PDB file of C-alpha atoms in Angstrom:
ATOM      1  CA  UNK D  20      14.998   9.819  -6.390  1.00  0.00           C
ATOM      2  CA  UNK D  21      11.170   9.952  -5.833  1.00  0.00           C
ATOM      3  CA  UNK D  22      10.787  11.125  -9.606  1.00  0.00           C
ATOM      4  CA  UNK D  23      12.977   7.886 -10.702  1.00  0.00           C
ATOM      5  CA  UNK D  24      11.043   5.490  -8.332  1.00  0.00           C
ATOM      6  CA  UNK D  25       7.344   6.823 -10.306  1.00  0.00           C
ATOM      7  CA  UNK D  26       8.798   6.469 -13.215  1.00  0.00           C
ATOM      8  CA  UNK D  27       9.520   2.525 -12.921  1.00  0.00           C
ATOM      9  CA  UNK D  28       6.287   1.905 -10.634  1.00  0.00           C
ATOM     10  CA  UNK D  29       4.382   3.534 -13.792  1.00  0.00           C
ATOM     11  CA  UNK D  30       5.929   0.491 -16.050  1.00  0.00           C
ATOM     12  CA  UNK D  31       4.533  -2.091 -13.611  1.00  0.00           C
ATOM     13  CA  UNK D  32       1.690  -3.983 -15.112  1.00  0.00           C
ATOM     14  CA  UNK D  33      -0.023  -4.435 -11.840  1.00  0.00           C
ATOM     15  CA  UNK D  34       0.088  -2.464  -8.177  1.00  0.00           C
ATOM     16  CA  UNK D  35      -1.806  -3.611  -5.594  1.00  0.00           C
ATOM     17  CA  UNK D  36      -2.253  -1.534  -2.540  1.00  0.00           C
ATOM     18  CA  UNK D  37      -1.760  -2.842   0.603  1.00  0.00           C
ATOM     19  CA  UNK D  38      -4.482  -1.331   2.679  1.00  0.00           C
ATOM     20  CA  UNK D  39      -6.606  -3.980   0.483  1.00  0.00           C
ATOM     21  CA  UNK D  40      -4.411  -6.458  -0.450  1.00  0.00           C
ATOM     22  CA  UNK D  41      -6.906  -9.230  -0.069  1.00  0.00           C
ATOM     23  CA  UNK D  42      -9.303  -7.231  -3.014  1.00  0.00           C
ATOM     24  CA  UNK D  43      -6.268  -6.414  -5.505  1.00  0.00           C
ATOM     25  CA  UNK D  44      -5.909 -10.459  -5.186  1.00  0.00           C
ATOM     26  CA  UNK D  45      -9.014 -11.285  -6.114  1.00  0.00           C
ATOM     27  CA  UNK D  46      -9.300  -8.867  -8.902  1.00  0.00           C
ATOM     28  CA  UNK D  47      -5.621 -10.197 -10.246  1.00  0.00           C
ATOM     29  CA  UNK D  48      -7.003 -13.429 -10.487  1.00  0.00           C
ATOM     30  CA  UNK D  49      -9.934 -12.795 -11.846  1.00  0.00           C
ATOM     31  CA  UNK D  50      -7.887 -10.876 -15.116  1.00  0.00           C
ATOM     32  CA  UNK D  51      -5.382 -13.550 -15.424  1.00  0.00           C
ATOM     33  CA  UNK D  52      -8.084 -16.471 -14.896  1.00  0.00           C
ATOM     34  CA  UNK D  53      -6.267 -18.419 -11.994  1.00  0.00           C
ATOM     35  CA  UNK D  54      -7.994 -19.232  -8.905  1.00  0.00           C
ATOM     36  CA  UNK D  55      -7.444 -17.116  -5.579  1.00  0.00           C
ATOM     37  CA  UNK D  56      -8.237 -19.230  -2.217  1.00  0.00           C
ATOM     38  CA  UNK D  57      -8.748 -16.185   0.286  1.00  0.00           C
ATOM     39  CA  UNK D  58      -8.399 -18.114   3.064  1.00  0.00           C
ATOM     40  CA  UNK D  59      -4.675 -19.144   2.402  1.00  0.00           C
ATOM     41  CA  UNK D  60      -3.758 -15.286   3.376  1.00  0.00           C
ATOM     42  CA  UNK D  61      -5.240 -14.243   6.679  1.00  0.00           C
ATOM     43  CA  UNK D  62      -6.377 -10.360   7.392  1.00  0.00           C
ATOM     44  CA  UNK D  63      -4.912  -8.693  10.380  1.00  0.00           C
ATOM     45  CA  UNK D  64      -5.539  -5.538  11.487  1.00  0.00           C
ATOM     46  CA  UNK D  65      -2.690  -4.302  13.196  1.00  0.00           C
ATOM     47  CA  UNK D  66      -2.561  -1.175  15.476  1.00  0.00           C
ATOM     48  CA  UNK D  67      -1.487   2.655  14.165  1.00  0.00           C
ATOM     49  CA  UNK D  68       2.316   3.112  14.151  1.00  0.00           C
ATOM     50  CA  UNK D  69       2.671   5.364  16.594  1.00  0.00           C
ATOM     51  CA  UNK D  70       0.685   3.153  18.931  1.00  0.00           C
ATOM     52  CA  UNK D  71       3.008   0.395  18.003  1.00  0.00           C
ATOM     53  CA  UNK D  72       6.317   1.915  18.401  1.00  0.00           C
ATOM     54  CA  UNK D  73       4.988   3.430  21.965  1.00  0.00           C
ATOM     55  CA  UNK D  74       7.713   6.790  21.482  1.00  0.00           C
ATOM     56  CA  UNK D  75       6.597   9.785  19.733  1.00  0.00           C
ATOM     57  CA  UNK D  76      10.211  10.904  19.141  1.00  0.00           C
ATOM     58  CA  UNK D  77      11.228   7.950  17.331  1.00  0.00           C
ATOM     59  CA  UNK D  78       7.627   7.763  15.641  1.00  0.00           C
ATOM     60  CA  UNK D  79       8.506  11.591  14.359  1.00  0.00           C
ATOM     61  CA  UNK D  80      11.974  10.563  13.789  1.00  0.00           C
ATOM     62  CA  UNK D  81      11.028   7.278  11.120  1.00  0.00           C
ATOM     63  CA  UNK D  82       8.225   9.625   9.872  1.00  0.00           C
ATOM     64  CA  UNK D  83      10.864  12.288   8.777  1.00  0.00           C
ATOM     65  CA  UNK D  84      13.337   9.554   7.773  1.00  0.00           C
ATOM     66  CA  UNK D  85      10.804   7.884   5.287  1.00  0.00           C
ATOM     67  CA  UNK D  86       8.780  10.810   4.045  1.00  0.00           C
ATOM     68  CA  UNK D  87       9.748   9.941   0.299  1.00  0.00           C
ATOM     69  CA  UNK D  88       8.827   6.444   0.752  1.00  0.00           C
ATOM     70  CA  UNK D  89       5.990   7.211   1.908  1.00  0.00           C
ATOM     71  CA  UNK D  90       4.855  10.398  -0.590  1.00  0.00           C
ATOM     72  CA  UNK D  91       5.986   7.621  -3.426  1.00  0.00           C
ATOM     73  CA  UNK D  92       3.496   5.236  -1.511  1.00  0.00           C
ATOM     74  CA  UNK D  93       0.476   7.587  -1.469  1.00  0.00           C
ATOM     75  CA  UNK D  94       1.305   8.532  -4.530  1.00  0.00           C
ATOM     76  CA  UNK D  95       1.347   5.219  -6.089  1.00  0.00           C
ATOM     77  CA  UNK D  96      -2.103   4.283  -4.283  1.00  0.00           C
ATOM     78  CA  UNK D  97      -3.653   6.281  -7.644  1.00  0.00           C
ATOM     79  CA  UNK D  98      -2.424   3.197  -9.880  1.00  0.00           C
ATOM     80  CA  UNK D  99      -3.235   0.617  -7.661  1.00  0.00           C
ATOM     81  CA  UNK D 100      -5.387  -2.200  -9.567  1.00  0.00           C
ATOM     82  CA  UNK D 101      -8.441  -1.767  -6.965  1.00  0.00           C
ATOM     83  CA  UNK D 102      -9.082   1.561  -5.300  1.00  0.00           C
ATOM     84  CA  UNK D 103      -9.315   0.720  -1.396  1.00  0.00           C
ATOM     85  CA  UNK D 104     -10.807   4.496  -0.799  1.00  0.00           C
ATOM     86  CA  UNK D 105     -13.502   3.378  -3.583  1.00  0.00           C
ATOM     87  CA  UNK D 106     -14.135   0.098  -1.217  1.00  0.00           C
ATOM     88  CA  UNK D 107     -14.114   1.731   1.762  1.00  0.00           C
ATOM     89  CA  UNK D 108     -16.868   3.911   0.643  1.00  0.00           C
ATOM     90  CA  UNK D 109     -18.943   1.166  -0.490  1.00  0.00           C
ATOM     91  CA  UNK D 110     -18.420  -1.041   2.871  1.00  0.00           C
ATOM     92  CA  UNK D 111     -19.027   2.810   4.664  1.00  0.00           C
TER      93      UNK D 111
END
């Protein structure tokens, strides 16, 4: 299944990543020459998952549960229209 999920997210003309949504936005507008009001789309930062879910069983448990998911999610990162591990390097 993760071999058949690559092969459509390869055919997508755009993938934004989600760790910097907000920069993927801007750069799709700038390509397709609309305007992009940042502020309609607040940042939050939101806690780490475990922290969140407060149970380390049930954090190990979803972890196992959606390891493809995620693996096709990392994975995918590599196409993504801006590189957030490029941006985060820059920002430092």
């Amino acid at each position: 299944f993760l071999e058949m999920a690559q092969e459509l997210v390869q055919r997508f003309t755009f993938v934004f990543d989600q760790d910097c949504l907000e920069a993927n936005l801007v750069e799709f507008s700038r390509i397709v020459g609309l305007p992009y009001n940042a502020s309609a789309t607040p940042h939050r930062k939101h806690k780490p998952a475990r922290e969140r879910i407060g149970n380390d069983t049930l954090y190990e448990y979803l972890l196992d549960r959606n390891k493809l998911d995620m693996e096709l999610y990392y994975w995918s990162k590599n196409l993504s229209l801006v590189k957030c591990d490029e941006i985060l390097a820059i920002d430092g």
